Amino acid sequence: MRIRRFLAAAIAAAAFAGLGLTGAVTAHAASLTPGECTSGGGTVDWSKQQIPHTGTCVGGTQDGKIVD
């Protein structure tokens, strides 16, 4: 009985750890550099700051993504 509880807790901890790492990678991959925005045919609009010190890519293949 104790072994089942331990295994369930270990599996749950591993699952939560995996979700946390996946979220961090996804959040980082969503932002662009200014060069990535312009190479995709867009321009950086620094007036639409969603997060402090970020801009928005306007136009091109990366339209609407955050630029940092």
Short mmCIF file of C-alpha atoms in Angstrom, two decimals:
data_model
loop_
_atom_site.label_atom_id
_atom_site.label_comp_id
_atom_site.label_asym_id
_atom_site.label_seq_id
_atom_site.Cartn_x
_atom_site.Cartn_y
_atom_site.Cartn_z
CA MET A 1 0.00 0.00 0.00
CA ARG A 2 2.80 2.43 0.86
CA ILE A 3 4.61 1.60 -2.34
CA ARG A 4 1.58 2.56 -4.45
CA ARG A 5 1.32 5.94 -2.73
CA PHE A 6 5.02 6.55 -3.20
CA LEU A 7 4.88 5.64 -6.88
CA ALA A 8 1.83 7.82 -7.46
CA ALA A 9 3.55 10.77 -5.78
CA ALA A 10 6.74 10.21 -7.80
CA ILE A 11 4.84 10.02 -11.09
CA ALA A 12 2.85 13.16 -10.26
CA ALA A 13 6.02 15.07 -9.37
CA ALA A 14 7.69 14.00 -12.61
CA ALA A 15 4.65 15.06 -14.63
CA PHE A 16 4.54 18.51 -13.01
CA ALA A 17 8.27 19.00 -13.53
CA GLY A 18 7.90 18.13 -17.20
CA LEU A 19 5.04 20.59 -17.67
CA GLY A 20 7.04 23.37 -16.06
CA LEU A 21 9.98 22.87 -18.40
CA THR A 22 7.75 22.71 -21.45
CA GLY A 23 6.03 25.97 -20.53
CA ALA A 24 9.36 27.75 -20.11
CA VAL A 25 10.61 26.64 -23.50
CA THR A 26 7.36 27.61 -25.19
CA ALA A 27 7.35 31.08 -23.63
CA HIS A 28 10.90 31.75 -24.74
CA ALA A 29 10.29 30.48 -28.28
CA ALA A 30 7.34 32.85 -28.74
CA SER A 31 9.48 36.02 -28.58
CA LEU A 32 11.60 37.27 -31.46
CA THR A 33 14.70 39.36 -31.89
CA PRO A 34 14.38 42.54 -33.98
CA GLY A 35 16.46 40.87 -36.70
CA GLU A 36 14.10 37.90 -36.91
CA CYS A 37 11.15 40.25 -37.35
CA THR A 38 12.76 42.27 -40.13
CA SER A 39 14.15 39.20 -41.92
CA GLY A 40 10.58 37.90 -42.13
CA GLY A 41 9.50 41.09 -43.91
CA GLY A 42 8.09 42.94 -40.89
CA THR A 43 8.98 46.02 -38.88
CA VAL A 44 9.24 46.44 -35.11
CA ASP A 45 6.66 48.73 -33.51
CA TRP A 46 8.02 49.76 -30.10
CA SER A 47 4.90 51.81 -29.27
CA LYS A 48 2.76 48.67 -28.68
CA GLN A 49 4.60 47.41 -25.61
CA GLN A 50 2.80 44.43 -24.11
CA ILE A 51 5.54 43.76 -21.56
CA PRO A 52 8.04 46.44 -20.47
CA HIS A 53 10.95 46.75 -22.95
CA THR A 54 9.25 44.77 -25.73
CA GLY A 55 7.74 45.65 -29.06
CA THR A 56 5.48 43.99 -31.59
CA CYS A 57 6.40 42.69 -35.03
CA VAL A 58 4.09 44.27 -37.61
CA GLY A 59 3.70 42.67 -41.02
CA GLY A 60 5.64 39.85 -42.62
CA THR A 61 5.64 36.21 -41.56
CA GLN A 62 6.03 37.00 -37.84
CA ASP A 63 3.15 39.51 -37.62
CA GLY A 64 1.83 40.09 -34.10
CA LYS A 65 4.62 38.32 -32.20
CA ILE A 66 6.47 39.92 -29.29
CA VAL A 67 9.93 41.33 -30.00
CA ASP A 68 12.43 41.65 -27.17
#
